[in-house]
Coordinates of C-alpha atoms in Angstrom, one line a residue:
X25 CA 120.7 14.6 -71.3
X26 CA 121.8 16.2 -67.9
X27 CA 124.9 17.9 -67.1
X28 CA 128.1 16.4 -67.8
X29 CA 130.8 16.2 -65.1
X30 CA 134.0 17.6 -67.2
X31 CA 136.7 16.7 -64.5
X32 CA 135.5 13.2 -64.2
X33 CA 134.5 12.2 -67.2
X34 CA 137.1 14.1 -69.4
X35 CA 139.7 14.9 -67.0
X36 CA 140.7 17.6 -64.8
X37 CA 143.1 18.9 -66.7
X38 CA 141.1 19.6 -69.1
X39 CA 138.6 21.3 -66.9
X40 CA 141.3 23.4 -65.3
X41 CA 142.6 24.3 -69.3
X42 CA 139.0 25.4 -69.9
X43 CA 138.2 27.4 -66.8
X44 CA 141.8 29.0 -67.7
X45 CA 140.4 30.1 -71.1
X46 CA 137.4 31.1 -69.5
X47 CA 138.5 33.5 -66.8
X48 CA 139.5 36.0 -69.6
X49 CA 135.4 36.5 -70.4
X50 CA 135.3 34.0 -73.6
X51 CA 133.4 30.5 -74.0
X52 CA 135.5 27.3 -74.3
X53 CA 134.2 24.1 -75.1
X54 CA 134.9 20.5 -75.8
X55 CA 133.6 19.4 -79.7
X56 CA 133.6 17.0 -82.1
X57 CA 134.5 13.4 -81.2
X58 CA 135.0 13.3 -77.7
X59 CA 131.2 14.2 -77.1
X60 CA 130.5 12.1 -79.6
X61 CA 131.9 9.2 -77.9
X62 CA 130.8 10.4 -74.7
X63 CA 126.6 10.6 -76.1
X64 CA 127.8 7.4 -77.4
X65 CA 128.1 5.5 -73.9
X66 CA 132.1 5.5 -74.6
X67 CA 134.6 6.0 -71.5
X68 CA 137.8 6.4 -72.9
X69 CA 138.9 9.6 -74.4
X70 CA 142.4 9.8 -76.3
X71 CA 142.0 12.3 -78.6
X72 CA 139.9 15.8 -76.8
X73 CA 139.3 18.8 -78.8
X74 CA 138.3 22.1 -77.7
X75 CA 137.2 25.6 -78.8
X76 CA 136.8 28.5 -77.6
X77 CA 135.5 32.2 -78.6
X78 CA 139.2 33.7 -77.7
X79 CA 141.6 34.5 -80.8
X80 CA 145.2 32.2 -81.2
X81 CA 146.6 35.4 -80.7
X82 CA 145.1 35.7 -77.0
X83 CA 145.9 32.1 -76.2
X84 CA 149.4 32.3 -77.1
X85 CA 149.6 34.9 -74.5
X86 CA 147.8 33.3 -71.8
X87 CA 149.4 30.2 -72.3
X88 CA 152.9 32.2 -72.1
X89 CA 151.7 33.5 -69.1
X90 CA 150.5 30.5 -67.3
X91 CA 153.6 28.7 -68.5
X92 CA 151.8 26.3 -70.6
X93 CA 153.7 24.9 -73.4
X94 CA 152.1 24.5 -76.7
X95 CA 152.9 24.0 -80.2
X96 CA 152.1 26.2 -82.9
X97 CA 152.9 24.8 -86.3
X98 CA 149.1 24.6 -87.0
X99 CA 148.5 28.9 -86.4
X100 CA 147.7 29.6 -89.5
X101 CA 144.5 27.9 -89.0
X102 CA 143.9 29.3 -85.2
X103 CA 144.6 26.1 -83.5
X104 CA 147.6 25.2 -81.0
X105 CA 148.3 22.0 -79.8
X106 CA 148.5 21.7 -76.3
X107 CA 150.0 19.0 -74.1
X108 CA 149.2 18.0 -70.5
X109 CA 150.3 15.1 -68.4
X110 CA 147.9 12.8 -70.0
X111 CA 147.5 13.7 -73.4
X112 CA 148.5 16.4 -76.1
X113 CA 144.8 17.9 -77.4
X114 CA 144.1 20.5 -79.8
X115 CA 142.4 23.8 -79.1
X116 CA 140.7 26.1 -82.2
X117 CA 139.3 29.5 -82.3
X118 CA 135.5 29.7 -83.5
X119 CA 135.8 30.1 -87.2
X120 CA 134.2 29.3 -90.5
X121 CA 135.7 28.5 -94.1
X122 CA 135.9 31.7 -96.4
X123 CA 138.0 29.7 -99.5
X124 CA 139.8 26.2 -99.1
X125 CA 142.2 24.3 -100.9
X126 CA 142.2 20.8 -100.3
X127 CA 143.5 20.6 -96.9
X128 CA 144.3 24.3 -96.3
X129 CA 141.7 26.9 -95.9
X130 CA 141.3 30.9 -95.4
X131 CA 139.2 31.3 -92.2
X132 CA 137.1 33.9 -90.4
X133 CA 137.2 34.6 -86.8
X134 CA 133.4 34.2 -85.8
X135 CA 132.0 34.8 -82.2
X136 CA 129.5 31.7 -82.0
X137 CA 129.1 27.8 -81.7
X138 CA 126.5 27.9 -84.8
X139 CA 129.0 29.0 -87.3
X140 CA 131.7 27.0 -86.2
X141 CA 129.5 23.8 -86.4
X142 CA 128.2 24.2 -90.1
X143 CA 132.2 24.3 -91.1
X144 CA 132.6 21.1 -89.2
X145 CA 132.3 17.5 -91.7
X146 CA 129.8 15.4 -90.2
X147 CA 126.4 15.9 -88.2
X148 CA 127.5 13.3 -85.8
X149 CA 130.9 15.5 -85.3
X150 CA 128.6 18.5 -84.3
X151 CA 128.1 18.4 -81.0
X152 CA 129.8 20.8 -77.7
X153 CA 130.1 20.1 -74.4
X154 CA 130.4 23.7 -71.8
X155 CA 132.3 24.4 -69.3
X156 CA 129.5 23.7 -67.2
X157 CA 129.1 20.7 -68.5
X158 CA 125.7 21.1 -70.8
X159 CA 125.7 19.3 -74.5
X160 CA 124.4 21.7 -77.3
X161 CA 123.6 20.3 -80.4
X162 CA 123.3 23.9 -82.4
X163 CA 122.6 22.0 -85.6
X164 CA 120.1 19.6 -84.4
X165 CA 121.8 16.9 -85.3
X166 CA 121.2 14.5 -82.2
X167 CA 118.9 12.4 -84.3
X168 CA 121.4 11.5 -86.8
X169 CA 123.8 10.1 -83.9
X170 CA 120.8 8.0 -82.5
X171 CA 120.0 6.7 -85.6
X172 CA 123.5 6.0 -86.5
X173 CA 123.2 8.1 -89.4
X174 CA 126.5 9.1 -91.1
X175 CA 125.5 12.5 -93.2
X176 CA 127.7 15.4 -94.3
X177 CA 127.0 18.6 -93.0
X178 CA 125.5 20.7 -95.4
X179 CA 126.6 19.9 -99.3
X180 CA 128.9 16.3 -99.5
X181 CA 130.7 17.6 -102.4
X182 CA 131.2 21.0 -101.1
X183 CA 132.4 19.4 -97.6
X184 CA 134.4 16.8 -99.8
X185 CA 136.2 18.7 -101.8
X186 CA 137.3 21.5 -99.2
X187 CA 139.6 18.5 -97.5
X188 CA 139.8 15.6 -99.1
X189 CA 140.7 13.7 -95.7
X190 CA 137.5 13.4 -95.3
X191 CA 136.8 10.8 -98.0
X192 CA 139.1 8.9 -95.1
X193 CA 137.5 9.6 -92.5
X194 CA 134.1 8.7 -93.8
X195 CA 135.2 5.3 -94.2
X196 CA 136.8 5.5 -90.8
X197 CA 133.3 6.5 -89.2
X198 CA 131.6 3.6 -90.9
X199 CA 134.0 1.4 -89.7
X200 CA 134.6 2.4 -85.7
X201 CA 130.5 3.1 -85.7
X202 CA 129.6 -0.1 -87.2
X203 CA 127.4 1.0 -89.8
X204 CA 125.6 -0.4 -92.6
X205 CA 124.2 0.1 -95.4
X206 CA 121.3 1.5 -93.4
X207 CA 123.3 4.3 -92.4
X208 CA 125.1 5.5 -95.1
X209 CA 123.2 7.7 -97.4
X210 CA 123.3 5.8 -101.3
X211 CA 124.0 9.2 -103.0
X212 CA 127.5 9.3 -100.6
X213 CA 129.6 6.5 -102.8
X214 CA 129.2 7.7 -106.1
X215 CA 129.9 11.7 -105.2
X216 CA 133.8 9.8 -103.5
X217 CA 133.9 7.9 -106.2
X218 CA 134.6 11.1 -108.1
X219 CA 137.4 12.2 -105.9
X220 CA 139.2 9.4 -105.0
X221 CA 142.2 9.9 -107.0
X222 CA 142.4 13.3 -105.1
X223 CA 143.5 11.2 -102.1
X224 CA 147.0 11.3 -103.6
X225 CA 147.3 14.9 -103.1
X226 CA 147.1 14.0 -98.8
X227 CA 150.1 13.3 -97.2
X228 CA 150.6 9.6 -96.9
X229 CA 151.1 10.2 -93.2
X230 CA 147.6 11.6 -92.7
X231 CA 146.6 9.2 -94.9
X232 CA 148.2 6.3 -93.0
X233 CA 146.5 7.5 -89.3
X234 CA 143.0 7.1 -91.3
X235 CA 144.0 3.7 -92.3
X236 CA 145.0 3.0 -89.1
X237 CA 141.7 3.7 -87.6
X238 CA 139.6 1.4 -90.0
X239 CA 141.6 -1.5 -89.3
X240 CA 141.7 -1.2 -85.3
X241 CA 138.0 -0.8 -85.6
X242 CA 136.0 -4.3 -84.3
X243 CA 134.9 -5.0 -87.5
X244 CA 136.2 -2.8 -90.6
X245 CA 135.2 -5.5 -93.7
X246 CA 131.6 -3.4 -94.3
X247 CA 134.4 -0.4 -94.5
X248 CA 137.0 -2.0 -96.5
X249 CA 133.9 -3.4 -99.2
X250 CA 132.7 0.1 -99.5
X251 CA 136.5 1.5 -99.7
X252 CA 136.8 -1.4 -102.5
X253 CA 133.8 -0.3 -104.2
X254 CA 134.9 3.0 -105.5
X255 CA 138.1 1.8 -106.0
X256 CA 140.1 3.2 -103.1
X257 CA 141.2 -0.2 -101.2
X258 CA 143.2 -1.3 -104.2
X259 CA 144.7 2.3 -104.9
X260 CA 145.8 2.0 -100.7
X261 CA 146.0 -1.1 -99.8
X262 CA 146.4 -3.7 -102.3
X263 CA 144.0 -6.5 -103.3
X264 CA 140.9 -6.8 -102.1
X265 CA 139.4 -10.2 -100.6
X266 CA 135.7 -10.3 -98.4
X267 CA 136.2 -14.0 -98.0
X268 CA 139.2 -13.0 -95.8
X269 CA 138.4 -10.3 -94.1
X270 CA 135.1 -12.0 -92.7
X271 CA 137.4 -15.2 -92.1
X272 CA 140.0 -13.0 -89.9
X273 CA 136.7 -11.4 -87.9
X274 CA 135.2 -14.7 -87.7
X275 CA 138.4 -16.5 -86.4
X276 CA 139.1 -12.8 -83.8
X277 CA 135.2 -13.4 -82.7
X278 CA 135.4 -16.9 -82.0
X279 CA 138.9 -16.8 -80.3
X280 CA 137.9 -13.4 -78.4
X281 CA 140.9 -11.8 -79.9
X282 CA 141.1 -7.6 -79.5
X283 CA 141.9 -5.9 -83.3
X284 CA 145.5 -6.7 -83.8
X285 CA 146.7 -4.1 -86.7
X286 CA 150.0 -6.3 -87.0
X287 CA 147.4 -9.6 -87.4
X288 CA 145.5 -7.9 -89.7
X289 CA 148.1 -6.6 -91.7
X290 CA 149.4 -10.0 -92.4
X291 CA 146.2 -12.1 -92.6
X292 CA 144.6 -9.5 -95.4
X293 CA 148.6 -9.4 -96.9
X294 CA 148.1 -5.6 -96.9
X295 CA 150.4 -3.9 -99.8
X296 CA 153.3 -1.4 -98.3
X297 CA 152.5 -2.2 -94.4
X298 CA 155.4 -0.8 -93.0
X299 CA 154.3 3.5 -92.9
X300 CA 150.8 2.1 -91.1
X301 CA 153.1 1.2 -88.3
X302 CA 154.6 2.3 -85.2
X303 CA 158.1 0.9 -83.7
X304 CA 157.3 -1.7 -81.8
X305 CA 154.0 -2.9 -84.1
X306 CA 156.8 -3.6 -87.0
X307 CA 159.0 -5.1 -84.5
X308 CA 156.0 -7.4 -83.8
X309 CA 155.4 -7.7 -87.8
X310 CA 158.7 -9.4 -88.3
X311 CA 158.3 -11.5 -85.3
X312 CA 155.1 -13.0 -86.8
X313 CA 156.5 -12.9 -90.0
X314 CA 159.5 -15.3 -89.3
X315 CA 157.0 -17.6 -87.0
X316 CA 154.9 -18.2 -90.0
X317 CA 158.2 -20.1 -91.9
X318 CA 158.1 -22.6 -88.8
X319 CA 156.1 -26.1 -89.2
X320 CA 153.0 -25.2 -86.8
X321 CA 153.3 -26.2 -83.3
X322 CA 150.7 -25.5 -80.5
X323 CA 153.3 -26.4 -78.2
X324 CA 156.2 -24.9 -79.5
X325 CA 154.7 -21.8 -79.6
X326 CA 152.8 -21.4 -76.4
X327 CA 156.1 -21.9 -74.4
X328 CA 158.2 -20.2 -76.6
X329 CA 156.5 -16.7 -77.6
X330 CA 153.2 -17.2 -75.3
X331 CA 149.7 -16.6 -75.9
X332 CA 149.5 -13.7 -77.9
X333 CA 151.6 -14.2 -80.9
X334 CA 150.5 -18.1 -80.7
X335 CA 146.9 -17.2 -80.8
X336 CA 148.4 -14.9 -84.0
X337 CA 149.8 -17.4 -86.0
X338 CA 146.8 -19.6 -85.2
X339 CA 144.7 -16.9 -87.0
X340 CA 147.5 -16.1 -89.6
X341 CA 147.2 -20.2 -90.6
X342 CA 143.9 -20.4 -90.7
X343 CA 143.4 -17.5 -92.8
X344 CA 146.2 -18.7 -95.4
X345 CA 144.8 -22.7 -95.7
X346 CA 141.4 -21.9 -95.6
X347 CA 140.8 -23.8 -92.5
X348 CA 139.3 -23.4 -88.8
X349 CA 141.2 -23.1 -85.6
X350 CA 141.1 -26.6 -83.8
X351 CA 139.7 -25.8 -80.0
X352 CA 142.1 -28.6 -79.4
X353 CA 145.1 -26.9 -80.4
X354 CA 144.2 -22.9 -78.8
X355 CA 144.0 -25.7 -75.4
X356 CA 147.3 -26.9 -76.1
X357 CA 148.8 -23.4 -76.7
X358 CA 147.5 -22.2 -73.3
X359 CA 149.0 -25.0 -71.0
X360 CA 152.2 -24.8 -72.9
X361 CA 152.1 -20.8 -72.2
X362 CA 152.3 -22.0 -68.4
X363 CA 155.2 -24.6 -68.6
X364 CA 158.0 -24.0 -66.9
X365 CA 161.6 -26.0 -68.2
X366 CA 162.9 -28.5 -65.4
X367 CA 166.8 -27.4 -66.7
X368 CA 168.8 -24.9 -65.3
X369 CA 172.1 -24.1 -66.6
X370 CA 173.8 -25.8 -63.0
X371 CA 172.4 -28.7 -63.6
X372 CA 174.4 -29.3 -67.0
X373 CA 177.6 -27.0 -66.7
X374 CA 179.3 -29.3 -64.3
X375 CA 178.8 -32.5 -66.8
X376 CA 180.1 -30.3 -69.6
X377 CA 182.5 -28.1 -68.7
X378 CA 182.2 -25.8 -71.7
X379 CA 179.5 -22.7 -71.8
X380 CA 179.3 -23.7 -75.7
X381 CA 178.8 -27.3 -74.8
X382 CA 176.4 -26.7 -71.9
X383 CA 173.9 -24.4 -74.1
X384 CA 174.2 -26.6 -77.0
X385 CA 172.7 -29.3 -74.4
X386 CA 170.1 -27.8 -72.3
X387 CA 169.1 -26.7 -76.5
X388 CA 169.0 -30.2 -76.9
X389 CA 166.9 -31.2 -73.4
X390 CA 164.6 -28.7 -74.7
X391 CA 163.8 -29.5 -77.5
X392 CA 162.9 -33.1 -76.4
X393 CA 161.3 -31.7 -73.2
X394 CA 158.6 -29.6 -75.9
X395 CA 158.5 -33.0 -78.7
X396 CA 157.4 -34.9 -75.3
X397 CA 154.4 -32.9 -74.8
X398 CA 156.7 -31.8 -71.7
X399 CA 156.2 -34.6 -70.1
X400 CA 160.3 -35.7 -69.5
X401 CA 161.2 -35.5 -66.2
X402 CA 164.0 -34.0 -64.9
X403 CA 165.9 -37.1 -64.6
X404 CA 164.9 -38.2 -68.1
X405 CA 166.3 -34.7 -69.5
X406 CA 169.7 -35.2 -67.6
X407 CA 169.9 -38.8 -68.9
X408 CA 170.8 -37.2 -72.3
X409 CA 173.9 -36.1 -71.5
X410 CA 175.1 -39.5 -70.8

């Protein structure tokens, strides 16, 4: 596979943040998804694990001594969160599981890469990248990321039931890998199936980052019909319909639309959307929300909110009557994205005389200006006030 160059690829803080933890004699690597992405042909990393053979204990001290600032809440399990100038990314001791409960867990301090991986959930989640910038695979699990394969690590139910999250984040990995039925072992659903209503004993914010993740993926409908399957869609997220999530793919494919969470949301008329959202996503939410009331206009809508939230509502509509988006109308939204109203507020005030009076008209100019395909001239416009 070659050598990997850590400063490029990953960053060079997190180069310097590993050669920090390695100048006190211990390993330190990156694991889990980021090398999985990397082997993966992927190029951008948000979330970058590492670990390391070095106890909390010792990081805590070199991190005080280096003036790194870190966050602790999570010691209890030997992992800090660190933050750098790009990113916040979480650092763990080598350990394996002695007893766990759910989501917490007594752990063992252990001095190798092997017994840190077999705690780990999935094969594909296995993998370490060095300091020096060489991949290990100490499970051999490089096949199974080739093939697409998404297995447990050792015993599903045993690696279930330890942390429930991962019933989540099994759907999530079928979802932002694109599998199929190919790649899913058949024995997986039923063993879930038995634990779904465990699910309730996860926070619903860790549940809501999991949900997050399936619907940002390209195409989560193979996920959501498997989450429907054993009965988790409708415990989360409300009813279930196939015919519209492969309509709201269909129509994002054809009008080479990114995943929209927002869209999404409101398409598939997702049950208590509001804690899978950030700020400014529920901001957008009620912005699409109230454009929805409105008789459709290409028109009105590329001038007035532009090309993203028309192209939005052109989805939302389609989904809702069961129809396709006219080519016709995505054109009409584009030029109208570009238009630029003839009025200026000059140009009326001295007719008027009255800020009230002179918004209420250049209202009424353009509203004529849009109904007239915005074809009224200038002149024509100013001819109103007469």
């Amino acid at each position: 596979m070659g050598n990997v160059k850590i400063a490029k690829i990953f960053g060079s803080e997190i180069k310097e943040l590993m050669g920090l933890i390695r100048s006190t004699g211990k390993e330190c690597y990156i694991v889990g998804g980021a090398v999985r992405d990397f082997l993966l042909g992927h190029k951008n990393f948000i979330d970058i694990d590492l670990t390391t053979s070095l106890s909390v204990a010792s990081l805590i001290k070199i991190f005080k001594q280096n003036k790194i600032g870190f966050d602790d809440r999570a010691v209890r399990y030997n992992c800090l969160i660190v933050s750098t100038q790009k990113r916040s990314l979480q650092i763990t001791s080598f350990r394996k599981d002695i007893r766990t409960f759910g989501r917490s867990a007594d752990v063992e301090l252990v001095q190798n890469i092997e017994e840190d991986a077999k705690r780990r959930d999935f094969t594909i989640n296995a993998f370490y990248c060095s300091f020096n910038g060489e991949i290990i695979d100490p499970l051999g699990n490089l096949e199974d990321l080739n093939n697409k394969r998404l297995n447990f690590i050792g015993d599903p139910e045993s690696r279930i039931t330890e942390d429930y999250l991962r019933i989540l984040r099994f759907f999530r990995f079928v979802a932002v890998l694109d599998l199929k039925h190919k790649n899913i072992d058949s024995k997986y659903l039923p063993i879930i199936e038995k634990h779904i209503n465990r699910i309730s004993e996860l926070s619903y914010e860790r549940v809501a980052i999991e949900i997050r993740k399936i619907f940002l993926a390209t195409s989560p409908s193979f996920a959501c019909k498997l989450m429907h399957k054993v009965g988790m869609y409708e415990k989360i997220l409300g009813t279930y319909s196939e015919v519209q999530f492969l309509r709201v793919e269909s129509l994002e494919r054809r009008l080479k639309l990114t995943p929209c969470l927002v869209r999404r949301l409101l398409a598939l008329e997702i049950q208590n959307p509001i804690p899978l959202m950030l700020k400014k996503e529920k901001k957008y939410y009620n912005q699409l929300s109230d454009l929805m009331k409105l008789d459709y206009n290409p028109d009105y809508l590329g001038y007035k909110v532009g090309i993203k939230a028309s192209l939005d509502v052109l989805v939302l509509k389609a989904v809702k009557d069961s129809s396709t988006s006219e080519t016709k109308d995505l054109e009409r939204i584009k030029k109208a994205s570009n238009k630029v109203f003839p009025i200026k507020f000059s140009d009326v005030h001295p007719f008027t005389k009255s800020l009230n009076i002179t918004k209420e008209k250049i209202n009424l100019m353009e509203s004529f200006w849009i109904r007239s395909e915005f074809k009224a001239s200038k002149g024509n416009l100013l001819g109103l006030l007469n």
